[in-house]
CSV table of C-alpha atoms in Angstrom, one decimal:
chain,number,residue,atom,x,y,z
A,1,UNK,CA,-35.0,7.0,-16.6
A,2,UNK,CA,-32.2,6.0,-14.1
A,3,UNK,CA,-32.9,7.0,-10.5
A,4,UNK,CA,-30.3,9.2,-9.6
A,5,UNK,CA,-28.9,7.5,-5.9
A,6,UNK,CA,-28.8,9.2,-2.6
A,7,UNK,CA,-25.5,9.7,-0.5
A,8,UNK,CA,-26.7,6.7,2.1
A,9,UNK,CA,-27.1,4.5,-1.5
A,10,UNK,CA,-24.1,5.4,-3.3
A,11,UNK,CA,-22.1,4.6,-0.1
A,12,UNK,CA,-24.0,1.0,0.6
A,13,UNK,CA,-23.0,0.6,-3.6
A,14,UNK,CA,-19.3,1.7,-2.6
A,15,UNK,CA,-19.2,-0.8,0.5
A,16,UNK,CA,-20.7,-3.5,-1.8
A,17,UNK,CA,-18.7,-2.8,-5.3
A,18,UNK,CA,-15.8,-3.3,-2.2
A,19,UNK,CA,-16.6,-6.7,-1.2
A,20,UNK,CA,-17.1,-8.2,-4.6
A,21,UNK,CA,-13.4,-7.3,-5.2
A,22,UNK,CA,-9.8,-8.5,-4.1
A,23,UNK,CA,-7.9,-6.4,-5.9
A,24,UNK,CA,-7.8,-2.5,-5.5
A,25,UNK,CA,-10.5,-0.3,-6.6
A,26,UNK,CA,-9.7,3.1,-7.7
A,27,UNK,CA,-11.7,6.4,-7.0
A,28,UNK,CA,-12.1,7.5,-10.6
A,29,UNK,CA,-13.8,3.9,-11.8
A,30,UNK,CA,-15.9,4.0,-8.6
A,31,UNK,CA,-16.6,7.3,-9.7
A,32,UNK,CA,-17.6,6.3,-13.3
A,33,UNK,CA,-19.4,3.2,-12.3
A,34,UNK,CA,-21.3,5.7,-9.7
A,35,UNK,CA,-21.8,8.9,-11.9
A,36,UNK,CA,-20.0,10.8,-9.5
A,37,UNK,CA,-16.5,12.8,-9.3
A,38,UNK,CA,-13.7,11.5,-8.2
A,39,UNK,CA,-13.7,13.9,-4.9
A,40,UNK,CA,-17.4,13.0,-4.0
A,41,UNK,CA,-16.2,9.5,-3.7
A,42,UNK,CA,-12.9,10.1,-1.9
A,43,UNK,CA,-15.0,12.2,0.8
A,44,UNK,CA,-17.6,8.9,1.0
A,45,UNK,CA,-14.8,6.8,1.7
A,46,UNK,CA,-13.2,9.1,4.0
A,47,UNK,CA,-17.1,9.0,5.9
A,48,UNK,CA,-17.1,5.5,5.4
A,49,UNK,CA,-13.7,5.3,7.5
A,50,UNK,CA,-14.7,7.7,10.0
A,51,UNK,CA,-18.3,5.5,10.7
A,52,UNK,CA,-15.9,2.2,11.1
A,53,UNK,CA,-15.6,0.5,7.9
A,54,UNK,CA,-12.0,-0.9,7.6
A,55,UNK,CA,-11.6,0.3,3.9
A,56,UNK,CA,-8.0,1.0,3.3
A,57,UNK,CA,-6.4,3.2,0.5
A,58,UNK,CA,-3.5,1.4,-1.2
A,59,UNK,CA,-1.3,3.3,-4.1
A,60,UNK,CA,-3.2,1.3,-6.6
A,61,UNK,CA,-7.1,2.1,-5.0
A,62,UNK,CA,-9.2,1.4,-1.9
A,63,UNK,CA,-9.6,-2.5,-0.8
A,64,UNK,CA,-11.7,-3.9,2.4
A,65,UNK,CA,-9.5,-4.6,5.0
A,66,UNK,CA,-9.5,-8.3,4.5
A,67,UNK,CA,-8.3,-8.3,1.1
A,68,UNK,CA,-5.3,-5.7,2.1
A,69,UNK,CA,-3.9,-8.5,3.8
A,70,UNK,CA,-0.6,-10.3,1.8
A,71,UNK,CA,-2.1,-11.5,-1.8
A,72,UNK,CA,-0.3,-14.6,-0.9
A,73,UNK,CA,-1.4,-17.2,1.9
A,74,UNK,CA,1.8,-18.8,1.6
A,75,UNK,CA,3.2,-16.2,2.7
A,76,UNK,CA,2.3,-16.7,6.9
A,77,UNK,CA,5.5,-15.3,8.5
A,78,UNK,CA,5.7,-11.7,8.8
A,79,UNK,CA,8.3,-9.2,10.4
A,80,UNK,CA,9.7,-5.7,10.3
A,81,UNK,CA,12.8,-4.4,9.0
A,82,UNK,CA,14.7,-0.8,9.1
A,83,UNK,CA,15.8,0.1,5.7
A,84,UNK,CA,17.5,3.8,4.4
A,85,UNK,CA,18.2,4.7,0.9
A,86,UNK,CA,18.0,7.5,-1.3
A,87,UNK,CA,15.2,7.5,-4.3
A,88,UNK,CA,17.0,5.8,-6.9
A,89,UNK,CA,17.6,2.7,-5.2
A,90,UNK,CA,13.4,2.7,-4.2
A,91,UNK,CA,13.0,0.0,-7.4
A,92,UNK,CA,16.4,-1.8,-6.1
A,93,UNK,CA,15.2,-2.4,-2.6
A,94,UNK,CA,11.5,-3.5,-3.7
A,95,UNK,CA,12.8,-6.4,-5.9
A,96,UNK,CA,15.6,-7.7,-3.5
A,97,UNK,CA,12.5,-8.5,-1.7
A,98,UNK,CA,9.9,-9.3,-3.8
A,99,UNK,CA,13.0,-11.5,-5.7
A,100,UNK,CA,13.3,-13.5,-2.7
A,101,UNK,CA,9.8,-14.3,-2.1
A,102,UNK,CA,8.7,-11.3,0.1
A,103,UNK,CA,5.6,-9.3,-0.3
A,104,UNK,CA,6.1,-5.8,0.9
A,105,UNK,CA,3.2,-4.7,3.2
A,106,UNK,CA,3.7,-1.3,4.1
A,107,UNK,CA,5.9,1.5,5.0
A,108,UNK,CA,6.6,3.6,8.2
A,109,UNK,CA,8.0,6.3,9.2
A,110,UNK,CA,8.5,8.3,12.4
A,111,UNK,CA,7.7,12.0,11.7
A,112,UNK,CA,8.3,14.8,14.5
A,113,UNK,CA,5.3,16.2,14.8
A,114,UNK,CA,2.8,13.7,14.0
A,115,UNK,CA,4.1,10.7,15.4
A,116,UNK,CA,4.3,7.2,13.5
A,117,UNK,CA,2.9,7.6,9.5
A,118,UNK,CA,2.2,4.8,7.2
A,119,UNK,CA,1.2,3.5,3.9
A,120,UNK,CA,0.3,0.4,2.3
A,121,UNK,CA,1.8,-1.1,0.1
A,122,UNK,CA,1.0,-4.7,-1.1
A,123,UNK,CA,3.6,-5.1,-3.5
A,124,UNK,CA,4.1,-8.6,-4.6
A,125,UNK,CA,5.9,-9.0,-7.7
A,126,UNK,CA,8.4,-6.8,-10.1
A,127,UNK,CA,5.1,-6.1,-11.4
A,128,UNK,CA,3.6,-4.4,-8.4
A,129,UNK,CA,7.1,-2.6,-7.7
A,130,UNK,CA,7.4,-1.4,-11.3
A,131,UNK,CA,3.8,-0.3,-10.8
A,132,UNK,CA,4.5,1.8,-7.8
A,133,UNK,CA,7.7,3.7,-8.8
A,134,UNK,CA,5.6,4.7,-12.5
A,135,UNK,CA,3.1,6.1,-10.4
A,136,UNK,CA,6.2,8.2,-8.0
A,137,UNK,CA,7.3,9.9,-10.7
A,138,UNK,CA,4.2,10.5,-12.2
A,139,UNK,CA,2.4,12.2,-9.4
A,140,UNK,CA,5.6,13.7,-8.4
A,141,UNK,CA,4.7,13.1,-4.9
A,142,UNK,CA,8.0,11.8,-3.2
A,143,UNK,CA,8.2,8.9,-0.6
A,144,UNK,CA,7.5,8.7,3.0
A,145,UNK,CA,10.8,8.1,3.9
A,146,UNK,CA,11.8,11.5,2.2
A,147,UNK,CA,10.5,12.9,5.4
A,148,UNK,CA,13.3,11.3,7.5
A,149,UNK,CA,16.1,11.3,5.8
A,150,UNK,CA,15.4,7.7,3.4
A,151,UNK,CA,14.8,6.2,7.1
A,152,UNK,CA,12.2,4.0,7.1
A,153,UNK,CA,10.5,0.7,8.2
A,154,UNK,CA,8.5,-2.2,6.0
A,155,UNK,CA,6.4,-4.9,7.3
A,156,UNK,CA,7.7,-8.1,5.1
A,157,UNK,CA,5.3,-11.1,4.5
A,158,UNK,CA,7.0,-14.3,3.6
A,159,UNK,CA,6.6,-17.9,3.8
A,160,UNK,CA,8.8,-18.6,6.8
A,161,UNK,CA,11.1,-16.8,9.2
A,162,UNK,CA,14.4,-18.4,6.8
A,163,UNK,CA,13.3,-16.5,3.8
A,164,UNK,CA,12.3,-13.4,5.6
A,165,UNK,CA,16.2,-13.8,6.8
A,166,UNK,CA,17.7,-14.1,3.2
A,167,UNK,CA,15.5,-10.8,2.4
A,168,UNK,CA,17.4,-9.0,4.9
A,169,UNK,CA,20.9,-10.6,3.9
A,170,UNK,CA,20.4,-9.0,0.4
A,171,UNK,CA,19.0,-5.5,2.1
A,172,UNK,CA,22.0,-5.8,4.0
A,173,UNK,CA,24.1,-6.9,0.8
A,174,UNK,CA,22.7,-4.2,-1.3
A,175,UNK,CA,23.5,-1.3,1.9
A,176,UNK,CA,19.9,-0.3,1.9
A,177,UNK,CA,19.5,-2.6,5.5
A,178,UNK,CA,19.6,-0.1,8.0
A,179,UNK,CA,21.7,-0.5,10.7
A,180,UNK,CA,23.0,1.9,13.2
């Protein structure tokens, strides 16, 4: 008979099931794996985060902190660029960079109330971006930068400071570069 695991246990098996990973781990196979709901595991995470592990919560699952960084260690050069568009160009904008050899780390935006809000991203590939506009619509969510207006910032990784200029030729190109 299977020892049913205490809340200090399941969270040293979430910490560990973590580190054996690079890619994302979702809540609902953690759950699974664990025998657990989905929320039980959301609200040991969210403990986790509050005690000081750096466990980060992408669109595709939770990752250590290490592995959040670019997928790519080409990619060494990063930088920040301003972008605005409307919703329909969301899969436009994430292959003009992932196209050009960017990986797009995050998003930002600046809310009036609560300051600065971000999210990670880690989108890589057409792949990654087809991924991410699937799970949009699915959840019905919205963007960010549906808060301000399709304002918003991204946090580019690339090879070198050349390429990271092409992405923002094509941004500029495509009118989703944001300038003032």
């Amino acid at each position: 008979m299977d020892k049913i695991m205490d809340a200090a246990q399941r969270r040293e098996s979430i910490i560990a099931r973590l580190r054996q990973e690079s890619e994302p781990f979702s809540a609902s196979k953690l759950a699974k794996q664990l025998g657990v709901s989905r929320q039980v595991i959301v609200g040991d995470v969210s403990l986790l985060r509050a005690s000081g592990v750096d466990i980060i919560a992408t669109p595709r699952g939770y990752v250590l902190d290490a592995a959040a960084r670019s997928k790519n260690t080409h990619r060494q050069y990063t930088g920040t660029i301003a972008c605005q568009h409307t919703g329909n160009q969301t899969k436009q904008e994430l292959y003009a960079v992932v196209d050009k050899g960017g990986e797009l780390l995050d998003v930002i935006v600046e809310h009036p109330i609560y300051g600065e809000l971000a999210g990670r991203l880690n989108i890589a590939s057409r792949k990654d971006a087809d991924r991410f506009t699937k799970r949009v619509l699915e959840t019905e969510t919205g963007l960010l930068s549906d808060l301000t207006n399709g304002i918003h910032l991204h946090t580019i990784a690339c090879e070198d400071s050349e390429t990271f200029e092409e992405i923002k030729e094509e941004l500029k190109r495509l009118n989703i570069l944001y300038v003032s």
